[in-house]
Short mmCIF file of C-alpha atoms in Angstrom, two decimals:
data_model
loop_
_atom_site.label_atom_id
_atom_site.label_comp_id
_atom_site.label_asym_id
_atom_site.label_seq_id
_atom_site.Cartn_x
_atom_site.Cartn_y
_atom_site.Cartn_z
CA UNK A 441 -132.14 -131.65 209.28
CA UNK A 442 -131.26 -134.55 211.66
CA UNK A 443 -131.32 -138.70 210.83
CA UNK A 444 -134.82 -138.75 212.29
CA UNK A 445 -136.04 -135.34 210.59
CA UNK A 446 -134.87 -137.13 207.42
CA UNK A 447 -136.64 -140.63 208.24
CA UNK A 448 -139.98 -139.10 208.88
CA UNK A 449 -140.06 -137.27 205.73
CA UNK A 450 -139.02 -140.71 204.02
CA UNK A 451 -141.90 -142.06 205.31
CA UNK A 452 -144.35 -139.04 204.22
CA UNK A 453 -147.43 -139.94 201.94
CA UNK A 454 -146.43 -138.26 199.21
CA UNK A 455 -146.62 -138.68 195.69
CA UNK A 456 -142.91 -139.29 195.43
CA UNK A 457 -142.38 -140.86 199.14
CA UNK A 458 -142.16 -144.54 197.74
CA UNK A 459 -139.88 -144.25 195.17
CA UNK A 460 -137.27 -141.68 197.78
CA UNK A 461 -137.84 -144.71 200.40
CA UNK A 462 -137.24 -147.44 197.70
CA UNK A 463 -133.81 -145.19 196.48
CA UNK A 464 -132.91 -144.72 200.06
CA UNK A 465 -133.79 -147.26 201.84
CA UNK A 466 -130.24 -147.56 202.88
CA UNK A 467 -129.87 -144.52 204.48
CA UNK A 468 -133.49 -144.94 205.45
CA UNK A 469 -132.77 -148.34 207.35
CA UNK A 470 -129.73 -147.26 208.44
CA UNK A 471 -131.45 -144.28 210.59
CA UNK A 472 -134.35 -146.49 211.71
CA UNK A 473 -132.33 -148.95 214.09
CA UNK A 474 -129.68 -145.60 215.34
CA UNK A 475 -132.49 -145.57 217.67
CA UNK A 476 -134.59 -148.36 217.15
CA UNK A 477 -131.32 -150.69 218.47
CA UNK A 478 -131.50 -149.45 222.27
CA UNK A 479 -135.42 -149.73 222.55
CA UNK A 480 -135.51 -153.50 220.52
CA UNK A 481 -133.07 -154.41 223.31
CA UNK A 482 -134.43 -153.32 226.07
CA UNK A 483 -137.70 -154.98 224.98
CA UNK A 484 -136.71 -157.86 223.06
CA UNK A 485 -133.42 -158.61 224.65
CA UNK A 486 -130.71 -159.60 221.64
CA UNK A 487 -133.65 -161.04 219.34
CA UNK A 488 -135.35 -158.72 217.64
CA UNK A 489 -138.32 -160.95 215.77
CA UNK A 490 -141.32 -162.88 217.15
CA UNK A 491 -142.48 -166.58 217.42
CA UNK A 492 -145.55 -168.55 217.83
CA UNK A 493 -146.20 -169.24 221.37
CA UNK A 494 -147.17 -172.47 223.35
CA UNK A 495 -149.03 -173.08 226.52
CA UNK A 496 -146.88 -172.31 229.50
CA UNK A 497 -144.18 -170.99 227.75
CA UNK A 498 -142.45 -167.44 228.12
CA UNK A 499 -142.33 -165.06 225.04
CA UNK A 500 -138.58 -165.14 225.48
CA UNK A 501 -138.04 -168.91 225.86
CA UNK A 502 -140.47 -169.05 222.90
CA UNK A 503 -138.34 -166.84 221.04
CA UNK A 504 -135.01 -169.85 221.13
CA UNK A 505 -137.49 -172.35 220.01
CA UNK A 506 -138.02 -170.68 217.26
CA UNK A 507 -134.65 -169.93 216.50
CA UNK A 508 -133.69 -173.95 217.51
CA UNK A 509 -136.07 -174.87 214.83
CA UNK A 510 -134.98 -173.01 212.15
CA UNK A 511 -131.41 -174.14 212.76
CA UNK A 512 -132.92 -178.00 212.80
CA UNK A 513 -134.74 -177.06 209.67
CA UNK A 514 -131.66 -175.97 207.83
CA UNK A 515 -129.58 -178.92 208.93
CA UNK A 516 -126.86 -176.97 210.62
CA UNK A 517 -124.36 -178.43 213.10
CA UNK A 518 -120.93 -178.43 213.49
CA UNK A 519 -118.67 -177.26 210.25
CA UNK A 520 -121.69 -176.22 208.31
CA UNK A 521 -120.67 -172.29 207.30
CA UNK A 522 -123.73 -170.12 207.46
CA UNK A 523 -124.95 -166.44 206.51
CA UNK A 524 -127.80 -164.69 208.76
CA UNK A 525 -128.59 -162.03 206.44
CA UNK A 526 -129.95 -159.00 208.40
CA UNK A 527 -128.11 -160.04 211.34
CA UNK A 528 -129.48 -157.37 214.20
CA UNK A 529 -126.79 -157.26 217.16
CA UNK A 530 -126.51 -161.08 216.12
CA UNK A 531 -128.82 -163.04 219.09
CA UNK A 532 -130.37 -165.39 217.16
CA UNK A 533 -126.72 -166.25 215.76
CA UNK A 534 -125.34 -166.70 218.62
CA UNK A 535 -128.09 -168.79 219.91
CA UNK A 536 -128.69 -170.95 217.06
CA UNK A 537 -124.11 -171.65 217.37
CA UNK A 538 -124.61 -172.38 220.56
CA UNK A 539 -127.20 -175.06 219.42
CA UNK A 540 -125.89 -176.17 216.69
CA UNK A 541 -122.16 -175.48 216.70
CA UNK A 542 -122.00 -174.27 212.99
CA UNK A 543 -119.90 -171.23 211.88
CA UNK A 544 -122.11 -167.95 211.25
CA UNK A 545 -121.35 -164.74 209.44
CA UNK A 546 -124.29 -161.97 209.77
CA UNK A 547 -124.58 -158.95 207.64
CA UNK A 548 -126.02 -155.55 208.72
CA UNK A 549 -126.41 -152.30 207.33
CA UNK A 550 -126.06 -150.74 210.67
CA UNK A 551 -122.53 -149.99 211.85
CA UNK A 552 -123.77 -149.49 215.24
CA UNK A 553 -125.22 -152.98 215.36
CA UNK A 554 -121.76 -154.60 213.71
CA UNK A 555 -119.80 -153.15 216.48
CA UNK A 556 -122.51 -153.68 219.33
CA UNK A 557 -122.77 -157.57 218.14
CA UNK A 558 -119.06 -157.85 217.78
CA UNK A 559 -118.84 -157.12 221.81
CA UNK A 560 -121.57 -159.36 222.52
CA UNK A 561 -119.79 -162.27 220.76
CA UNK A 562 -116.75 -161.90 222.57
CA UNK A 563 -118.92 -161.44 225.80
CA UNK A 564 -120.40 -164.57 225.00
CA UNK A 565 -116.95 -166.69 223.83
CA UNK A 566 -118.18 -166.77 220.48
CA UNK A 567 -116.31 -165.10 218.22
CA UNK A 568 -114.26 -167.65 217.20
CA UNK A 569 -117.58 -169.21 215.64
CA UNK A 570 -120.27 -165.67 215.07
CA UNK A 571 -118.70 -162.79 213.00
CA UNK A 572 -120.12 -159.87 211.99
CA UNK A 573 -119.52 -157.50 209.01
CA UNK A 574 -121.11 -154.39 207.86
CA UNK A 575 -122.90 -154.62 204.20
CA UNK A 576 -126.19 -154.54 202.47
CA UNK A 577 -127.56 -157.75 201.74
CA UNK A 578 -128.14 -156.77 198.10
CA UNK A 579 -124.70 -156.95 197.58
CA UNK A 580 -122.99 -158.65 200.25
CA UNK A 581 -119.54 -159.12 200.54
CA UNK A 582 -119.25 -162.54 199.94
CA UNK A 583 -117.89 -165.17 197.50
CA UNK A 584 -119.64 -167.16 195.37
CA UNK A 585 -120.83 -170.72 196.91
CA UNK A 586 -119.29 -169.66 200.30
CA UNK A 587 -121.68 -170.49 202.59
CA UNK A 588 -123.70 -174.30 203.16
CA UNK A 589 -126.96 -172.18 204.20
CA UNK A 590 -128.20 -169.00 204.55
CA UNK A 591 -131.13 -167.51 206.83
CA UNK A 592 -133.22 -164.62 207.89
CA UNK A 593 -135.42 -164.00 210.46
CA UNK A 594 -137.89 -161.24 209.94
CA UNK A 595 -134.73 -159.03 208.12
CA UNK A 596 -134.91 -159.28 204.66
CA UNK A 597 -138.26 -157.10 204.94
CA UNK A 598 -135.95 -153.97 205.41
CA UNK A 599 -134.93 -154.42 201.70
CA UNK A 600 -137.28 -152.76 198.48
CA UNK A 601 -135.98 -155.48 196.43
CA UNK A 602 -137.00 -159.12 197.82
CA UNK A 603 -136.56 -161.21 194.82
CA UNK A 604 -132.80 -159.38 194.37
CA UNK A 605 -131.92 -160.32 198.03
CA UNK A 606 -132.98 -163.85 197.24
CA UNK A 607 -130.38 -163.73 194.43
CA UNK A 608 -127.68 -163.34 196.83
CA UNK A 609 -128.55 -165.83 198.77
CA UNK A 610 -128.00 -168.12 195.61
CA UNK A 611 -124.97 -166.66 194.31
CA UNK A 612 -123.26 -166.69 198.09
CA UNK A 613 -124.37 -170.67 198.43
CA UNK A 614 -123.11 -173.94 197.15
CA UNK A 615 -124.89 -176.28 194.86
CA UNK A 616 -127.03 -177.81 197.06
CA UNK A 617 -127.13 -175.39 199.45
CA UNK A 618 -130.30 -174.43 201.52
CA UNK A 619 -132.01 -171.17 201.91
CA UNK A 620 -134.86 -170.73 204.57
CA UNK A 621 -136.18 -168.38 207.62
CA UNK A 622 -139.41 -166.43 208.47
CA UNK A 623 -140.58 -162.97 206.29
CA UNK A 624 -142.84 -160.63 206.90
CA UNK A 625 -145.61 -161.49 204.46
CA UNK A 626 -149.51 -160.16 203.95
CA UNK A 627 -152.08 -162.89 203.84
CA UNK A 628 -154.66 -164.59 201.99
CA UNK A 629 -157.12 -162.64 203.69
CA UNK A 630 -155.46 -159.24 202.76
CA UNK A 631 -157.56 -157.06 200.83
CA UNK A 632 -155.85 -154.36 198.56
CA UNK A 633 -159.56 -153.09 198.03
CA UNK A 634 -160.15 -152.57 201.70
CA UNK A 635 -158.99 -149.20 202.81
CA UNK A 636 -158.26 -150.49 206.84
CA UNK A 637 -156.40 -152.94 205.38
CA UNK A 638 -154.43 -150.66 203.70
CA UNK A 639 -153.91 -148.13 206.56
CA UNK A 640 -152.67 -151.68 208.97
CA UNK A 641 -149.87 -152.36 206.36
CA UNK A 642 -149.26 -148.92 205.83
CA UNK A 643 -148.74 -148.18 209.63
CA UNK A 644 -146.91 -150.91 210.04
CA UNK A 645 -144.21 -150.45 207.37
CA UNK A 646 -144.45 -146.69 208.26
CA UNK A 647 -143.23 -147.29 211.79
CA UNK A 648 -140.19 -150.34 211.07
CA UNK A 649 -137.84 -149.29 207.90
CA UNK A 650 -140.18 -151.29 205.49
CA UNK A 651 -141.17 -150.12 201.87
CA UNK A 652 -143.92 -152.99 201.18
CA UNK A 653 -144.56 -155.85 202.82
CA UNK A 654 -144.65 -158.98 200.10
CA UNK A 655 -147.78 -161.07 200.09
CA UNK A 656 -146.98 -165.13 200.87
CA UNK A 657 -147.69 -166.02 197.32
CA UNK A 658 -144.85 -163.66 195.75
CA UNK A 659 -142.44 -165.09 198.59
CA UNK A 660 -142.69 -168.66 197.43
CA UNK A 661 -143.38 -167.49 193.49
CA UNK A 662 -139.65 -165.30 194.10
CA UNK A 663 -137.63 -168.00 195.41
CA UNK A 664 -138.56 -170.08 192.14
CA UNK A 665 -138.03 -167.56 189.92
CA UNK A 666 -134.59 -166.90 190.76
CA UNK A 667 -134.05 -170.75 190.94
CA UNK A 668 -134.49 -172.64 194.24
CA UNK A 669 -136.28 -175.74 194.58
CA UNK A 670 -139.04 -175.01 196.86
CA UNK A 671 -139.01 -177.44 200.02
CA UNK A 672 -141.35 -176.14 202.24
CA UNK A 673 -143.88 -172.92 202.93
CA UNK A 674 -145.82 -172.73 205.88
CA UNK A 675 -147.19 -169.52 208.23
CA UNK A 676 -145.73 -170.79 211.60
CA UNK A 677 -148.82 -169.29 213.37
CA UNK A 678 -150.81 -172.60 213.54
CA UNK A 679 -147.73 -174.07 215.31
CA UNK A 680 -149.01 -171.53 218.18
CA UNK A 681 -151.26 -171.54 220.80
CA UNK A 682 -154.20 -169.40 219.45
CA UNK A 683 -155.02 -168.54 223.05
CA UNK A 684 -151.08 -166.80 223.50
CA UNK A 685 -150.81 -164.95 220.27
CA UNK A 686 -147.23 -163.72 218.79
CA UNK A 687 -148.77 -160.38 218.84
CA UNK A 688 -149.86 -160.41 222.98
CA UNK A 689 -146.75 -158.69 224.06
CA UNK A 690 -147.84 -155.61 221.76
CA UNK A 691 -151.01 -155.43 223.55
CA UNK A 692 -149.23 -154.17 226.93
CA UNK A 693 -151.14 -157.14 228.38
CA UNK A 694 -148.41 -159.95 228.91
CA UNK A 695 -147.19 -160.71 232.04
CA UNK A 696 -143.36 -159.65 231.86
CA UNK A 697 -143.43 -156.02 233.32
CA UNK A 698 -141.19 -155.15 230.51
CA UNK A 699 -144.31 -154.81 228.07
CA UNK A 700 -146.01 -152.65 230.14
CA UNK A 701 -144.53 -150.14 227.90
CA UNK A 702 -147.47 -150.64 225.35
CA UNK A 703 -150.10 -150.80 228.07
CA UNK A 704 -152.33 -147.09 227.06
CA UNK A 705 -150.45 -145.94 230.86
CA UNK A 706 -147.12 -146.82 229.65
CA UNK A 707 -147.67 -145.31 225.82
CA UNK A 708 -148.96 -141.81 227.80
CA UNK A 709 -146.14 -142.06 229.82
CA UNK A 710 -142.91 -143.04 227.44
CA UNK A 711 -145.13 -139.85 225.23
CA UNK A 712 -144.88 -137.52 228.34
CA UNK A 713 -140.77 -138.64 229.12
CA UNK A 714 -139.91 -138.17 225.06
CA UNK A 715 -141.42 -134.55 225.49
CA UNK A 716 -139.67 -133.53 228.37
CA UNK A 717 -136.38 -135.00 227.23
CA UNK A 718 -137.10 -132.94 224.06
CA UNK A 719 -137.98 -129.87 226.22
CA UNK A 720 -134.40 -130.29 227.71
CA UNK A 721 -132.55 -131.04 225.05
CA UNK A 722 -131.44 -134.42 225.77
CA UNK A 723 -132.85 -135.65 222.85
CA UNK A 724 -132.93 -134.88 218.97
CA UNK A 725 -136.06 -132.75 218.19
CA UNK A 726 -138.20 -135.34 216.18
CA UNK A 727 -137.57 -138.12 218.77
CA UNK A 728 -141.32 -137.35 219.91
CA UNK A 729 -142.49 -137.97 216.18
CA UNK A 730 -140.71 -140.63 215.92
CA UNK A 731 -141.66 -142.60 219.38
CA UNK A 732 -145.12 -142.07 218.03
CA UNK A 733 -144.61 -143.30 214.56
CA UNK A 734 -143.22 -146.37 215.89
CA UNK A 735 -145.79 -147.04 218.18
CA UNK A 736 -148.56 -146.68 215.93
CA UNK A 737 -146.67 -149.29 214.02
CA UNK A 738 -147.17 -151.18 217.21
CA UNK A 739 -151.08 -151.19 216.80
CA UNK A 740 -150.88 -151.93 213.22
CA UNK A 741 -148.90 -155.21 214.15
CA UNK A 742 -151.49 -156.19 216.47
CA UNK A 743 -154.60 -155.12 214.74
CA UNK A 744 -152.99 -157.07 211.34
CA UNK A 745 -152.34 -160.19 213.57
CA UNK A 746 -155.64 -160.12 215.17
CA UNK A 747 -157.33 -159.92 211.77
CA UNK A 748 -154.86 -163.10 209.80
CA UNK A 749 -154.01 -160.25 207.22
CA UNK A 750 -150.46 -159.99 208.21
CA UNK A 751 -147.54 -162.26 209.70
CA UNK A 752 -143.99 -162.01 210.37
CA UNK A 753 -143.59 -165.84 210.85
CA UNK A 754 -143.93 -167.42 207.14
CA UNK A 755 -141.34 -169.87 206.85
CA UNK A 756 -139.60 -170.98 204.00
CA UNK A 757 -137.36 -173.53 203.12
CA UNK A 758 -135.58 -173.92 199.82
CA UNK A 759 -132.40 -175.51 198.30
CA UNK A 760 -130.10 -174.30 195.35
CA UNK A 761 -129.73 -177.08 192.78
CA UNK A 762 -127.06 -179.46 193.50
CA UNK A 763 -125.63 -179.40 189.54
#
């Protein structure tokens, strides 16, 4: 059975298929961006989240905003240490350095990405500033009160255990230390009772790593628990143009051609490339499967967005008690 053999049946409706995805979400994780990483590139560039949009501005240039605000948010600048927990191939770290001149360590539980965002740094002149090391953010390798602040953007969703990944964050900072970034989260207007609510958030985590997707309310009701003082909590949406939503680009309908990919002509023809590659063998067998999995993950984004049941841009802001 290949990685991608092995992720699909992780993701099977079964009656056992949440607790095996919960157990292994390493693993599961793990598999998802061996071939996720490539395609998040080519389409996101070294970011791999979203942002609310403005008038006149490109998805990618809205995408550093974002990141610029977060880093304003959290105070950093230059000899603040920081932790980006969930790291990617570390573009939002660099970025946010580059802003803010702090030092940033990422964590990933992808190998590939720790040695992919290790070249990039150096590319970039960075790596005296941006390091990256392999680990799972619920148990990072990291000292107590190490870090001034630690973020996330759109990561910590990967992990079955939220409220134990905010618990690292605490132990890892220093009293007083801040906490914040932007999580997944279903809505208010999410329905448990309504069964096409249900198949949106299913699709959705079936086709990105995810074993459930928190509701904003447990978020906030989390970072308390494990004792944070709770700043702020907002959904960054209404900081957006309504008319340019976060989720346009996975409607194949914005205007960089890269997009086109999610158009129904560029969907029938990635579908029609991933068989023939198949066919030939230049390609693992469930790579089909897969392409299709993730892209009905793509819908479920869009239709959730569209509807206010789901967002991946609920910010939070917290601080760990200064005694």
């Amino acid at each position: 059975m290949t990685g991608f053999d092995s992720y699909l049946e992780m993701q099977a409706d079964t009656p056992t298929g949440d607790t095996i995805r919960k157990e292994q979400y390493a693993q599961m994780v793990e598999t998802y961006y061996s071939f996720a990483t490539n395609f998040f590139q080519l389409m996101w560039g070294e970011s791999f989240h979203f942002a609310p949009r403005r008038r006149g501005e490109s998805f990618r240039a809205s995408l550093v905003r974002h990141e610029h605000w977060l880093a304003s948010r959290l105070n950093l600048g230059p000899g603040v240490r920081a932790a980006d927990f969930g790291c990617g191939v570390g573009g939002p770290m660099r970025c946010i350095t580059r802003f803010s001149e702090a030092s940033i360590t990422g964590i990933t539980i992808s190998p590939e990405q720790v040695a992919r965002g290790t070249r990039l740094n150096r590319s970039a002149g960075l790596d005296d500033r941006c390091r990256i090391v392999w680990g799972d953010y619920l148990q990072p390798p990291f000292r107590d009160g190490e870090f001034d602040a630690v973020y996330e953007l759109e990561a910590i969703i990967h992990s079955p255990d939220h409220r134990g990944v905010y618990e690292q964050a605490y132990r890892v900072l220093r009293p007083g230390g801040v906490f914040g970034g932007y999580a997944w989260c279903m809505t208010e207007l999410y329905d448990k009772e309504d069964p096409e609510h249900q198949r949106v958030k299913r699709d959705i985590e079936r086709g990105t790593a995810v074993s459930d997707i928190p509701s904003t309310s447990f978020v906030t009701k989390a970072l308390q628990e494990v004792g944070f003082e709770l700043v702020e909590a907002q959904d960054r949406i209404v900081s957006g143009d309504p008319k340019i939503p976060w989720w346009l680009p996975l409607t194949g309908r914005e205007r960089d051609p890269r997009y086109l990919l999610f158009s129904p002509p560029g969907r029938l023809a990635l579908d029609k490339l991933t068989t023939a590659a198949e066919h030939l063998r230049l390609v693992p067998p469930s790579t089909r499967q897969i392409t299709k999995t993730v892209m009905s993950s793509v819908n479920a984004l869009a239709a959730g967005g569209k509807a206010g049941i789901f967002t991946p841009l609920f910010f939070f802001l917290c601080r760990k008690p200064a005694v």
